[in-house]
PDB file of C-alpha atoms and ligand atoms in Angstrom:
ATOM      1  CA  GLN A1366     -43.115  -4.706 -65.792  1.00 49.00           C
ATOM      2  CA  GLY A1367     -40.778  -4.683 -68.780  1.00 51.00           C
ATOM      3  CA  ALA A1368     -37.946  -3.592 -66.509  1.00 54.00           C
ATOM      4  CA  THR A1369     -38.217  -6.709 -64.369  1.00 56.00           C
ATOM      5  CA  LYS A1370     -38.913  -9.354 -66.985  1.00 63.00           C
ATOM      6  CA  ASN A1371     -35.292 -10.382 -67.550  1.00 70.00           C
ATOM      7  CA  ARG A1372     -34.297 -10.454 -63.901  1.00 71.00           C
ATOM      8  CA  THR A1373     -33.377 -13.699 -62.191  1.00 64.00           C
ATOM      9  CA  PRO A1374     -36.445 -14.856 -60.264  1.00 66.00           C
ATOM     10  CA  GLU A1375     -34.724 -17.040 -57.640  1.00 77.00           C
ATOM     11  CA  LYS A1376     -31.578 -16.629 -55.633  1.00 79.00           C
ATOM     12  CA  PRO A1377     -28.742 -16.482 -58.149  1.00 83.00           C
ATOM     13  CA  GLN A1378     -26.218 -19.302 -58.233  1.00 87.00           C
ATOM     14  CA  TYR A1379     -22.627 -18.163 -58.554  1.00 86.00           C
ATOM     15  CA  ASP A1380     -19.701 -20.078 -59.891  1.00 86.00           C
ATOM     16  CA  THR A1381     -17.678 -20.416 -56.660  1.00 81.00           C
ATOM     17  CA  ASP A1382     -14.974 -22.063 -58.724  1.00 92.00           C
ATOM     18  CA  PHE A1383     -14.242 -18.473 -59.713  1.00 95.00           C
ATOM     19  CA  THR A1384     -12.934 -17.754 -56.203  1.00 96.00           C
ATOM     20  CA  THR A1385     -10.898 -20.960 -56.243  1.00 96.00           C
ATOM     21  CA  ARG A1386      -9.224 -19.794 -59.448  1.00 96.00           C
ATOM     22  CA  VAL A1387      -8.433 -16.345 -58.030  1.00 96.00           C
ATOM     23  CA  ILE A1388      -6.938 -17.962 -54.931  1.00 96.00           C
ATOM     24  CA  ALA A1389      -4.948 -20.421 -57.037  1.00 95.00           C
ATOM     25  CA  ALA A1390      -3.424 -17.487 -58.944  1.00 94.00           C
ATOM     26  CA  THR A1391      -2.220 -15.994 -55.664  1.00 91.00           C
ATOM     27  CA  GLY A1392       1.032 -16.719 -53.877  1.00 89.00           C
ATOM     28  CA  SER A1393       4.067 -14.859 -52.636  1.00 91.00           C
ATOM     29  CA  LYS A1394       7.638 -16.086 -52.664  1.00 91.00           C
ATOM     30  CA  ALA A1395       8.740 -12.698 -51.369  1.00 94.00           C
ATOM     31  CA  HIS A1396       6.359 -12.603 -48.447  1.00 96.00           C
ATOM     32  CA  PRO A1397       5.268 -15.941 -46.884  1.00 95.00           C
ATOM     33  CA  ARG A1398       2.831 -14.314 -44.463  1.00 97.00           C
ATOM     34  CA  LEU A1399       1.091 -12.621 -47.377  1.00 96.00           C
ATOM     35  CA  ALA A1400       0.843 -15.987 -49.135  1.00 96.00           C
ATOM     36  CA  GLU A1401      -0.680 -17.388 -45.959  1.00 96.00           C
ATOM     37  CA  ILE A1402      -3.342 -14.737 -45.398  1.00 97.00           C
ATOM     38  CA  MET A1403      -4.419 -13.804 -48.930  1.00 97.00           C
ATOM     39  CA  PRO A1404      -6.474 -16.964 -49.628  1.00 97.00           C
ATOM     40  CA  SER A1405      -8.568 -16.281 -46.529  1.00 98.00           C
ATOM     41  CA  LEU A1406      -8.970 -12.615 -47.384  1.00 98.00           C
ATOM     42  CA  LEU A1407     -10.084 -13.482 -50.918  1.00 97.00           C
ATOM     43  CA  ARG A1408     -12.495 -16.153 -49.702  1.00 97.00           C
ATOM     44  CA  HIS A1409     -14.161 -13.820 -47.172  1.00 98.00           C
ATOM     45  CA  LEU A1410     -14.198 -10.889 -49.566  1.00 97.00           C
ATOM     46  CA  HIS A1411     -15.815 -12.903 -52.365  1.00 97.00           C
ATOM     47  CA  ASP A1412     -18.263 -14.618 -49.981  1.00 96.00           C
ATOM     48  CA  PHE A1413     -19.249 -11.227 -48.605  1.00 97.00           C
ATOM     49  CA  ALA A1414     -19.923  -9.816 -52.078  1.00 97.00           C
ATOM     50  CA  ARG A1415     -21.998 -12.861 -53.028  1.00 96.00           C
ATOM     51  CA  GLU A1416     -23.854 -12.955 -49.705  1.00 96.00           C
ATOM     52  CA  VAL A1417     -25.069  -9.341 -49.925  1.00 97.00           C
ATOM     53  CA  GLY A1418     -25.388  -9.352 -53.719  1.00 96.00           C
ATOM     54  CA  LEU A1419     -22.999  -6.419 -54.016  1.00 98.00           C
ATOM     55  CA  THR A1420     -23.612  -4.394 -57.170  1.00 98.00           C
ATOM     56  CA  VAL A1421     -21.106  -2.432 -59.258  1.00 98.00           C
ATOM     57  CA  ALA A1422     -22.684   0.839 -58.071  1.00 98.00           C
ATOM     58  CA  GLU A1423     -22.349  -0.190 -54.428  1.00 98.00           C
ATOM     59  CA  TRP A1424     -18.764  -1.322 -54.888  1.00 98.00           C
ATOM     60  CA  ALA A1425     -18.018   2.017 -56.602  1.00 98.00           C
ATOM     61  CA  SER A1426     -19.365   3.956 -53.630  1.00 97.00           C
ATOM     62  CA  ALA A1427     -17.132   1.938 -51.299  1.00 97.00           C
ATOM     63  CA  ILE A1428     -14.185   2.852 -53.552  1.00 97.00           C
ATOM     64  CA  ASP A1429     -15.221   6.518 -53.305  1.00 97.00           C
ATOM     65  CA  LEU A1430     -15.316   6.242 -49.500  1.00 97.00           C
ATOM     66  CA  ILE A1431     -11.849   4.719 -49.263  1.00 97.00           C
ATOM     67  CA  ASN A1432     -10.407   7.234 -51.738  1.00 97.00           C
ATOM     68  CA  ALA A1433     -11.977  10.106 -49.815  1.00 98.00           C
ATOM     69  CA  CYS A1434     -10.364   8.795 -46.614  1.00 97.00           C
ATOM     70  CA  GLY A1435      -6.964   8.684 -48.299  1.00 97.00           C
ATOM     71  CA  LYS A1436      -7.301  12.175 -49.763  1.00 97.00           C
ATOM     72  CA  MET A1437      -8.174  13.617 -46.383  1.00 95.00           C
ATOM     73  CA  SER A1438      -5.264  11.989 -44.566  1.00 94.00           C
ATOM     74  CA  ASP A1439      -1.983  13.690 -43.733  1.00 90.00           C
ATOM     75  CA  ASP A1440       0.333  14.072 -40.714  1.00 81.00           C
ATOM     76  CA  ARG A1441      -2.469  15.509 -38.610  1.00 79.00           C
ATOM     77  CA  ARG A1442      -5.387  13.399 -39.697  1.00 87.00           C
ATOM     78  CA  ASN A1443      -5.556   9.690 -40.450  1.00 92.00           C
ATOM     79  CA  GLU A1444      -9.054   9.215 -41.821  1.00 95.00           C
ATOM     80  CA  THR A1445      -8.463   5.654 -43.041  1.00 95.00           C
ATOM     81  CA  GLN A1446      -7.441   4.643 -39.537  1.00 95.00           C
ATOM     82  CA  LEU A1447     -10.531   6.388 -38.199  1.00 96.00           C
ATOM     83  CA  LEU A1448     -12.661   4.396 -40.649  1.00 97.00           C
ATOM     84  CA  CYS A1449     -11.130   1.178 -39.294  1.00 97.00           C
ATOM     85  CA  ASP A1450     -11.698   2.417 -35.740  1.00 97.00           C
ATOM     86  CA  ILE A1451     -15.453   2.933 -36.124  1.00 98.00           C
ATOM     87  CA  LEU A1452     -15.707  -0.545 -37.693  1.00 98.00           C
ATOM     88  CA  GLY A1453     -14.006  -2.013 -34.596  1.00 98.00           C
ATOM     89  CA  LEU A1454     -11.063  -3.204 -36.680  1.00 97.00           C
ATOM     90  CA  GLU A1455      -8.267  -1.417 -34.794  1.00 96.00           C
ATOM     91  CA  SER A1456      -9.665  -2.765 -31.500  1.00 97.00           C
ATOM     92  CA  LEU A1457      -9.965  -6.253 -32.968  1.00 98.00           C
ATOM     93  CA  VAL A1458      -6.416  -6.411 -34.306  1.00 97.00           C
ATOM     94  CA  ASP A1459      -5.155  -4.978 -31.026  1.00 97.00           C
ATOM     95  CA  GLU A1460      -6.914  -7.773 -29.147  1.00 96.00           C
ATOM     96  CA  ILE A1461      -5.613 -10.432 -31.538  1.00 97.00           C
ATOM     97  CA  THR A1462      -2.070  -9.073 -31.253  1.00 96.00           C
ATOM     98  CA  SER A1463      -2.070  -9.012 -27.463  1.00 93.00           C
ATOM     99  CA  LYS A1464      -3.579 -12.522 -27.275  1.00 93.00           C
ATOM    100  CA  LYS A1465      -0.782 -13.746 -29.541  1.00 94.00           C
ATOM    101  CA  LEU A1466       2.017 -12.050 -27.602  1.00 94.00           C
ATOM    102  CA  ALA A1467       0.933 -11.972 -23.957  1.00 91.00           C
ATOM    103  CA  THR A1468       2.652 -14.467 -21.659  1.00 88.00           C
ATOM    104  CA  SER A1469       0.472 -13.845 -18.615  1.00 87.00           C
ATOM    105  CA  THR A1470      -3.056 -12.709 -17.833  1.00 85.00           C
ATOM    106  CA  THR A1471      -1.593 -10.355 -15.218  1.00 91.00           C
ATOM    107  CA  GLU A1472      -0.270  -8.042 -17.941  1.00 95.00           C
ATOM    108  CA  THR A1473      -2.185  -4.784 -18.180  1.00 97.00           C
ATOM    109  CA  PRO A1474      -4.593  -5.082 -21.116  1.00 97.00           C
ATOM    110  CA  SER A1475      -3.745  -3.100 -24.222  1.00 97.00           C
ATOM    111  CA  ALA A1476      -5.993  -0.663 -26.039  1.00 98.00           C
ATOM    112  CA  ILE A1477      -5.682   0.932 -29.460  1.00 97.00           C
ATOM    113  CA  LEU A1478      -3.143   3.622 -30.289  1.00 96.00           C
ATOM    114  CA  GLY A1479      -5.621   5.852 -32.098  1.00 92.00           C
ATOM    115  CA  PRO A1480      -4.668   8.503 -34.653  1.00 90.00           C
ATOM    116  CA  PHE A1481      -3.296  11.231 -32.358  1.00 93.00           C
ATOM    117  CA  TYR A1482      -0.042   9.858 -30.969  1.00 94.00           C
ATOM    118  CA  ARG A1483       3.064  11.964 -31.538  1.00 94.00           C
ATOM    119  CA  ASN A1484       6.643  10.794 -31.180  1.00 94.00           C
ATOM    120  CA  ASP A1485       9.103  12.787 -29.119  1.00 94.00           C
ATOM    121  CA  ALA A1486       6.809  14.204 -26.458  1.00 97.00           C
ATOM    122  CA  PRO A1487       9.002  16.095 -23.971  1.00 98.00           C
ATOM    123  CA  LEU A1488      10.742  14.039 -21.304  1.00 98.00           C
ATOM    124  CA  LEU A1489       9.540  15.620 -18.037  1.00 98.00           C
ATOM    125  CA  PRO A1490      10.591  15.115 -14.430  1.00 98.00           C
ATOM    126  CA  ASN A1491       8.244  13.120 -12.212  1.00 98.00           C
ATOM    127  CA  GLY A1492       5.802  15.370 -10.397  1.00 98.00           C
ATOM    128  CA  SER A1493       5.576  17.883 -13.248  1.00 98.00           C
ATOM    129  CA  SER A1494       2.538  18.805 -15.295  1.00 98.00           C
ATOM    130  CA  VAL A1495       1.651  18.133 -18.935  1.00 98.00           C
ATOM    131  CA  VAL A1496      -0.686  21.155 -18.842  1.00 97.00           C
ATOM    132  CA  HIS A1497       1.190  24.083 -20.405  1.00 95.00           C
ATOM    133  CA  ASN A1498       0.359  27.806 -20.540  1.00 89.00           C
ATOM    134  CA  LEU A1499      -2.824  27.467 -18.511  1.00 93.00           C
ATOM    135  CA  THR A1500      -3.948  31.027 -17.811  1.00 93.00           C
ATOM    136  CA  PRO A1501      -7.437  32.433 -17.048  1.00 94.00           C
ATOM    137  CA  SER A1502      -7.633  33.609 -20.677  1.00 92.00           C
ATOM    138  CA  VAL A1503      -7.845  29.988 -21.879  1.00 94.00           C
ATOM    139  CA  PRO A1504     -11.563  29.337 -22.687  1.00 93.00           C
ATOM    140  CA  TRP A1505     -11.595  26.092 -20.706  1.00 95.00           C
ATOM    141  CA  TYR A1506      -9.538  27.417 -17.771  1.00 96.00           C
ATOM    142  CA  ASN A1507     -12.227  26.815 -15.120  1.00 96.00           C
ATOM    143  CA  GLN A1508     -12.840  23.263 -16.243  1.00 96.00           C
ATOM    144  CA  ALA A1509      -9.115  22.561 -16.324  1.00 96.00           C
ATOM    145  CA  VAL A1510      -8.828  23.748 -12.725  1.00 96.00           C
ATOM    146  CA  ALA A1511     -11.877  21.730 -11.629  1.00 96.00           C
ATOM    147  CA  ASP A1512     -10.513  18.628 -13.365  1.00 97.00           C
ATOM    148  CA  SER A1513      -6.852  18.994 -12.407  1.00 98.00           C
ATOM    149  CA  ALA A1514      -5.501  15.581 -11.492  1.00 98.00           C
ATOM    150  CA  TYR A1515      -2.448  13.985  -9.945  1.00 98.00           C
ATOM    151  CA  VAL A1516      -1.741  10.581 -11.494  1.00 98.00           C
ATOM    152  CA  THR A1517       0.826   8.218 -10.050  1.00 98.00           C
ATOM    153  CA  GLY A1518       1.618   4.519 -10.017  1.00 98.00           C
ATOM    154  CA  ARG A1519       4.272   1.973 -10.730  1.00 98.00           C
ATOM    155  CA  VAL A1520       5.487   0.145 -13.783  1.00 98.00           C
ATOM    156  CA  LEU A1521       5.822  -3.516 -12.865  1.00 98.00           C
ATOM    157  CA  SER A1522       7.142  -6.634 -14.564  1.00 98.00           C
ATOM    158  CA  CYS A1523       5.394  -9.993 -14.490  1.00 96.00           C
ATOM    159  CA  ALA A1524       8.308 -11.571 -16.385  1.00 94.00           C
ATOM    160  CA  SER A1525       9.458 -13.737 -13.488  1.00 91.00           C
ATOM    161  CA  GLY A1526       6.125 -15.596 -13.530  1.00 87.00           C
ATOM    162  CA  GLY A1527       4.183 -17.153 -10.656  1.00 86.00           C
ATOM    163  CA  GLY A1528       2.116 -14.011 -10.190  1.00 86.00           C
ATOM    164  CA  ALA A1529       5.129 -12.017  -8.933  1.00 92.00           C
ATOM    165  CA  ARG A1530       5.416  -8.369  -9.953  1.00 95.00           C
ATOM    166  CA  THR A1531       8.685  -6.512  -9.707  1.00 97.00           C
ATOM    167  CA  PRO A1532       9.115  -2.739 -10.123  1.00 98.00           C
ATOM    168  CA  LEU A1533      10.835  -1.551 -13.294  1.00 98.00           C
ATOM    169  CA  ARG A1534      13.153   1.421 -12.939  1.00 98.00           C
ATOM    170  CA  ASN A1535      13.712   3.704 -15.913  1.00 98.00           C
ATOM    171  CA  ALA A1536      10.571   2.567 -17.651  1.00 98.00           C
ATOM    172  CA  ILE A1537       9.090   5.292 -19.870  1.00 98.00           C
ATOM    173  CA  VAL A1538       5.471   6.331 -19.404  1.00 98.00           C
ATOM    174  CA  ASP A1539       4.444   8.262 -22.517  1.00 98.00           C
ATOM    175  CA  VAL A1540       1.084   9.968 -21.955  1.00 98.00           C
ATOM    176  CA  TRP A1541      -1.324  12.063 -24.060  1.00 98.00           C
ATOM    177  CA  HIS A1542      -4.915  13.275 -23.784  1.00 98.00           C
ATOM    178  CA  THR A1543      -7.262  15.995 -25.048  1.00 97.00           C
ATOM    179  CA  ALA A1544      -7.919  19.403 -23.567  1.00 97.00           C
ATOM    180  CA  PRO A1545     -11.336  20.010 -21.949  1.00 97.00           C
ATOM    181  CA  ASN A1546     -12.511  21.266 -25.373  1.00 96.00           C
ATOM    182  CA  GLY A1547     -12.109  17.681 -26.610  1.00 96.00           C
ATOM    183  CA  LEU A1548      -9.181  18.467 -28.919  1.00 96.00           C
ATOM    184  CA  TYR A1549      -5.688  17.060 -29.024  1.00 95.00           C
ATOM    185  CA  GLU A1550      -2.973  19.676 -29.255  1.00 95.00           C
ATOM    186  CA  GLN A1551      -2.313  19.060 -32.987  1.00 91.00           C
ATOM    187  CA  GLN A1552      -6.012  19.553 -33.785  1.00 90.00           C
ATOM    188  CA  ASP A1553      -6.155  22.893 -31.978  1.00 92.00           C
ATOM    189  CA  THR A1554      -4.201  26.008 -33.007  1.00 92.00           C
ATOM    190  CA  ASP A1555      -4.966  27.555 -29.590  1.00 93.00           C
ATOM    191  CA  GLN A1556      -2.899  24.976 -27.717  1.00 94.00           C
ATOM    192  CA  PRO A1557       0.863  25.198 -27.369  1.00 95.00           C
ATOM    193  CA  GLU A1558       3.033  22.616 -29.121  1.00 95.00           C
ATOM    194  CA  MET A1559       3.066  19.262 -27.261  1.00 97.00           C
ATOM    195  CA  ASN A1560       0.453  20.430 -24.753  1.00 97.00           C
ATOM    196  CA  LEU A1561      -1.010  17.564 -22.694  1.00 98.00           C
ATOM    197  CA  ARG A1562       1.782  15.223 -23.779  1.00 98.00           C
ATOM    198  CA  GLY A1563       4.810  14.063 -21.887  1.00 98.00           C
ATOM    199  CA  ARG A1564       7.164  11.204 -21.146  1.00 98.00           C
ATOM    200  CA  PHE A1565       8.113  10.266 -17.586  1.00 98.00           C
ATOM    201  CA  ALA A1566      10.874   7.868 -16.490  1.00 98.00           C
ATOM    202  CA  THR A1567      10.135   5.692 -13.468  1.00 98.00           C
ATOM    203  CA  ASP A1568      12.307   5.977 -10.343  1.00 98.00           C
ATOM    204  CA  ALA A1569      14.083   3.169  -8.452  1.00 98.00           C
ATOM    205  CA  ASP A1570      10.718   1.961  -7.059  1.00 98.00           C
ATOM    206  CA  GLY A1571       9.243   1.837 -10.553  1.00 98.00           C
ATOM    207  CA  ARG A1572       7.119   4.896  -9.768  1.00 98.00           C
ATOM    208  CA  TYR A1573       5.950   7.649 -12.110  1.00 98.00           C
ATOM    209  CA  SER A1574       3.944  10.716 -11.126  1.00 98.00           C
ATOM    210  CA  LEU A1575       2.466  13.576 -13.093  1.00 98.00           C
ATOM    211  CA  TYR A1576      -0.176  16.257 -13.177  1.00 98.00           C
ATOM    212  CA  CYS A1577      -2.735  16.207 -15.966  1.00 98.00           C
ATOM    213  CA  LEU A1578      -6.503  16.668 -16.323  1.00 98.00           C
ATOM    214  CA  ARG A1579      -9.424  14.336 -15.824  1.00 98.00           C
ATOM    215  CA  PRO A1580     -10.287  13.427 -19.392  1.00 97.00           C
ATOM    216  CA  VAL A1581     -13.575  14.490 -20.974  1.00 97.00           C
ATOM    217  CA  ALA A1582     -15.791  12.677 -23.469  1.00 97.00           C
ATOM    218  CA  TYR A1583     -15.209  13.954 -26.981  1.00 95.00           C
ATOM    219  CA  PRO A1584     -16.451  13.215 -30.498  1.00 96.00           C
ATOM    220  CA  ILE A1585     -13.947  11.669 -32.887  1.00 96.00           C
ATOM    221  CA  PRO A1586     -13.500  13.958 -35.902  1.00 94.00           C
ATOM    222  CA  ASP A1587     -16.791  13.498 -37.759  1.00 94.00           C
ATOM    223  CA  ASP A1588     -16.463  16.090 -40.544  1.00 95.00           C
ATOM    224  CA  GLY A1589     -15.059  13.521 -42.991  1.00 96.00           C
ATOM    225  CA  PRO A1590     -16.073  10.254 -44.656  1.00 97.00           C
ATOM    226  CA  ALA A1591     -15.830   8.231 -41.418  1.00 97.00           C
ATOM    227  CA  GLY A1592     -18.243  10.693 -39.789  1.00 97.00           C
ATOM    228  CA  GLN A1593     -20.602  10.486 -42.772  1.00 97.00           C
ATOM    229  CA  LEU A1594     -20.635   6.715 -42.474  1.00 97.00           C
ATOM    230  CA  LEU A1595     -21.309   6.937 -38.711  1.00 98.00           C
ATOM    231  CA  ALA A1596     -24.317   9.169 -39.390  1.00 97.00           C
ATOM    232  CA  LEU A1597     -25.608   6.797 -42.091  1.00 97.00           C
ATOM    233  CA  LEU A1598     -25.328   3.951 -39.580  1.00 97.00           C
ATOM    234  CA  ASP A1599     -27.342   5.895 -36.935  1.00 98.00           C
ATOM    235  CA  ARG A1600     -24.287   6.057 -34.706  1.00 98.00           C
ATOM    236  CA  HIS A1601     -22.796   8.820 -32.554  1.00 98.00           C
ATOM    237  CA  PRO A1602     -19.110   9.848 -32.749  1.00 98.00           C
ATOM    238  CA  TRP A1603     -18.421  10.079 -28.993  1.00 98.00           C
ATOM    239  CA  ARG A1604     -15.642   8.425 -27.065  1.00 98.00           C
ATOM    240  CA  PRO A1605     -15.609   8.231 -23.268  1.00 98.00           C
ATOM    241  CA  GLY A1606     -12.965  10.414 -21.609  1.00 98.00           C
ATOM    242  CA  HIS A1607      -9.649   8.588 -21.822  1.00 98.00           C
ATOM    243  CA  ILE A1608      -5.927   9.048 -21.284  1.00 98.00           C
ATOM    244  CA  HIS A1609      -3.513   7.317 -23.665  1.00 98.00           C
ATOM    245  CA  PHE A1610      -0.290   5.650 -22.580  1.00 98.00           C
ATOM    246  CA  ILE A1611       2.616   3.861 -24.168  1.00 98.00           C
ATOM    247  CA  VAL A1612       4.647   2.235 -21.406  1.00 98.00           C
ATOM    248  CA  SER A1613       8.029   0.781 -22.313  1.00 98.00           C
ATOM    249  CA  ALA A1614      10.910  -0.776 -20.414  1.00 98.00           C
ATOM    250  CA  ALA A1615      14.088  -2.649 -21.341  1.00 98.00           C
ATOM    251  CA  GLY A1616      13.488  -6.357 -21.997  1.00 97.00           C
ATOM    252  CA  HIS A1617       9.713  -5.926 -22.002  1.00 97.00           C
ATOM    253  CA  ARG A1618       6.995  -5.653 -24.622  1.00 97.00           C
ATOM    254  CA  SER A1619       5.805  -2.067 -24.919  1.00 97.00           C
ATOM    255  CA  LEU A1620       2.256  -1.562 -23.760  1.00 98.00           C
ATOM    256  CA  THR A1621      -0.058   0.717 -25.712  1.00 98.00           C
ATOM    257  CA  THR A1622      -3.189   1.341 -23.700  1.00 98.00           C
ATOM    258  CA  GLN A1623      -5.801   3.819 -22.489  1.00 98.00           C
ATOM    259  CA  ILE A1624      -7.529   4.365 -19.175  1.00 98.00           C
ATOM    260  CA  PHE A1625     -11.166   5.388 -19.012  1.00 98.00           C
ATOM    261  CA  ASP A1626     -12.843   7.610 -16.426  1.00 98.00           C
ATOM    262  CA  SER A1627     -15.607   5.632 -14.675  1.00 97.00           C
ATOM    263  CA  ARG A1628     -17.803   8.755 -14.396  1.00 94.00           C
ATOM    264  CA  ASP A1629     -18.132   9.049 -18.144  1.00 96.00           C
ATOM    265  CA  GLU A1630     -21.557   8.703 -19.724  1.00 96.00           C
ATOM    266  CA  TYR A1631     -20.062   7.003 -22.796  1.00 98.00           C
ATOM    267  CA  ILE A1632     -18.155   4.379 -20.819  1.00 97.00           C
ATOM    268  CA  ASN A1633     -20.370   1.602 -22.257  1.00 97.00           C
ATOM    269  CA  ASN A1634     -20.796   3.279 -25.630  1.00 96.00           C
ATOM    270  CA  ASP A1635     -17.369   4.017 -27.121  1.00 98.00           C
ATOM    271  CA  SER A1636     -17.599   4.834 -30.848  1.00 98.00           C
ATOM    272  CA  VAL A1637     -14.319   2.955 -31.435  1.00 98.00           C
ATOM    273  CA  PHE A1638     -14.952   0.009 -29.052  1.00 98.00           C
ATOM    274  CA  ALA A1639     -11.768   0.330 -26.972  1.00 98.00           C
ATOM    275  CA  VAL A1640     -13.078   0.121 -23.385  1.00 98.00           C
ATOM    276  CA  LYS A1641     -12.064  -2.870 -21.257  1.00 97.00           C
ATOM    277  CA  GLU A1642     -13.171  -3.458 -17.674  1.00 97.00           C
ATOM    278  CA  GLU A1643      -9.596  -3.450 -16.237  1.00 97.00           C
ATOM    279  CA  LEU A1644      -8.911  -0.081 -17.858  1.00 98.00           C
ATOM    280  CA  ILE A1645     -11.803   1.755 -16.147  1.00 98.00           C
ATOM    281  CA  VAL A1646     -10.468   3.950 -13.324  1.00 98.00           C
ATOM    282  CA  LYS A1647     -11.964   5.944 -10.458  1.00 98.00           C
ATOM    283  CA  PHE A1648     -10.451   9.336  -9.709  1.00 98.00           C
ATOM    284  CA  VAL A1649     -10.768  10.248  -6.018  1.00 98.00           C
ATOM    285  CA  PRO A1650     -10.795  13.742  -4.464  1.00 98.00           C
ATOM    286  CA  ARG A1651      -7.317  15.005  -3.550  1.00 98.00           C
ATOM    287  CA  GLU A1652      -6.990  17.068  -0.371  1.00 95.00           C
ATOM    288  CA  GLY A1653      -4.403  19.729   0.335  1.00 96.00           C
ATOM    289  CA  ASP A1654      -2.822  19.968  -3.124  1.00 98.00           C
ATOM    290  CA  PRO A1655      -3.386  23.339  -4.812  1.00 96.00           C
ATOM    291  CA  LYS A1656      -2.325  21.751  -8.122  1.00 97.00           C
ATOM    292  CA  ALA A1657      -4.881  18.922  -8.221  1.00 98.00           C
ATOM    293  CA  LYS A1658      -8.515  18.404  -7.269  1.00 98.00           C
ATOM    294  CA  TRP A1659      -8.379  14.689  -8.133  1.00 98.00           C
ATOM    295  CA  ALA A1660      -6.005  11.797  -7.660  1.00 98.00           C
ATOM    296  CA  LEU A1661      -5.541   8.484  -9.382  1.00 98.00           C
ATOM    297  CA  GLU A1662      -3.176   5.624  -8.675  1.00 98.00           C
ATOM    298  CA  TYR A1663      -2.667   3.238 -11.578  1.00 98.00           C
ATOM    299  CA  ASP A1664      -0.025   0.528 -12.044  1.00 98.00           C
ATOM    300  CA  PHE A1665       1.040  -0.848 -15.414  1.00 98.00           C
ATOM    301  CA  VAL A1666       2.173  -4.462 -15.633  1.00 98.00           C
ATOM    302  CA  LEU A1667       4.459  -5.355 -18.554  1.00 98.00           C
ATOM    303  CA  GLY A1668       5.288  -8.799 -19.898  1.00 96.00           C
ATOM    304  CA  PRO A1669       8.630 -10.038 -21.227  1.00 95.00           C
ATOM    305  CA  MET A1670       9.771  -9.447 -24.793  1.00 91.00           C
TER     306      MET A1670
HETATM  307  C1  LIG B1000      -9.183   9.118 -30.557  1.00 57.59           C
HETATM  308  O1  LIG B1000      -8.850  10.074 -29.681  1.00 57.59           O
HETATM  309  C2  LIG B1000      -8.802   7.879 -30.256  1.00 57.59           C
HETATM  310  O2  LIG B1000      -8.136   7.706 -29.111  1.00 57.59           O
HETATM  311  C3  LIG B1000      -9.109   6.813 -31.092  1.00 57.59           C
HETATM  312  C4  LIG B1000      -8.704   5.443 -30.723  1.00 57.59           C
HETATM  313  C5  LIG B1000      -9.801   7.040 -32.263  1.00 57.59           C
HETATM  314  C6  LIG B1000     -10.185   8.308 -32.572  1.00 57.59           C
HETATM  315  C7  LIG B1000      -9.881   9.354 -31.737  1.00 57.59           C
HETATM  316 FE1  LIG B1001      -7.800   9.442 -27.996  1.00 57.59          FE
END
């Protein structure tokens, strides 16, 4: 009784002039874009705090969360990015960026980069495999054989407009995916360096071709603060099986995207909200190729710079 007697009985009224003053104190001669976006950020941030009645203790636990993400991050783990991913923020800014820059709806849709890209994947000849050192002693050998896949397609330009698509020679298809144990090579000491990564240059017809594996569903790393938050929010950490690509060609905007295996049970339930209809693919059985049980043909369409 005594504990409640001094508390405000009705909805508190805040001095919103406070926010106006904070915004008025904010500008940037050095960085015009910062000057443009900060007022909006401050307005939404302050409105959010007022709307939910954010307390000092709650704000302090958010600070702890962000600090914990930073402490955990290094070359191999970007926990702050992962936090953004589970909040849908990386997917949202990816969508905003491609809407701003795309010149045609025929461009292949983008999808988020994610935290596991590595520069300088080996440049491999078309028709070679990104699966290295696969021997029967590898724990997931049988699954790798059952899911072996031949992936081919063309890199096309829609730069000339009018719905025309022209093949791009010497485009680079940079590809990466997890092993059947759900781990990227840098997360897994049992995989050789740069396993399941490669770059392929398209031929005169704009064609690339490679051997890889049908991707499996896997949980994003959930042993850190982002995973704790997921659990608190009654959410699962799984992503549908996906293959990442960065496709680049002279005079064209690089495309960062992912393709998603239609068979996957998480296809409509991605923990980082990256799936788009046009990026869902169907692998088909491949006959007469001892190196692949499955085949996929997928074209990438790039827009002009
Ligand atoms: C991933 O493998 C990934 O692709 C994304 C976007 C986020 C977390 C893990
Ligand atoms: Fe990924």
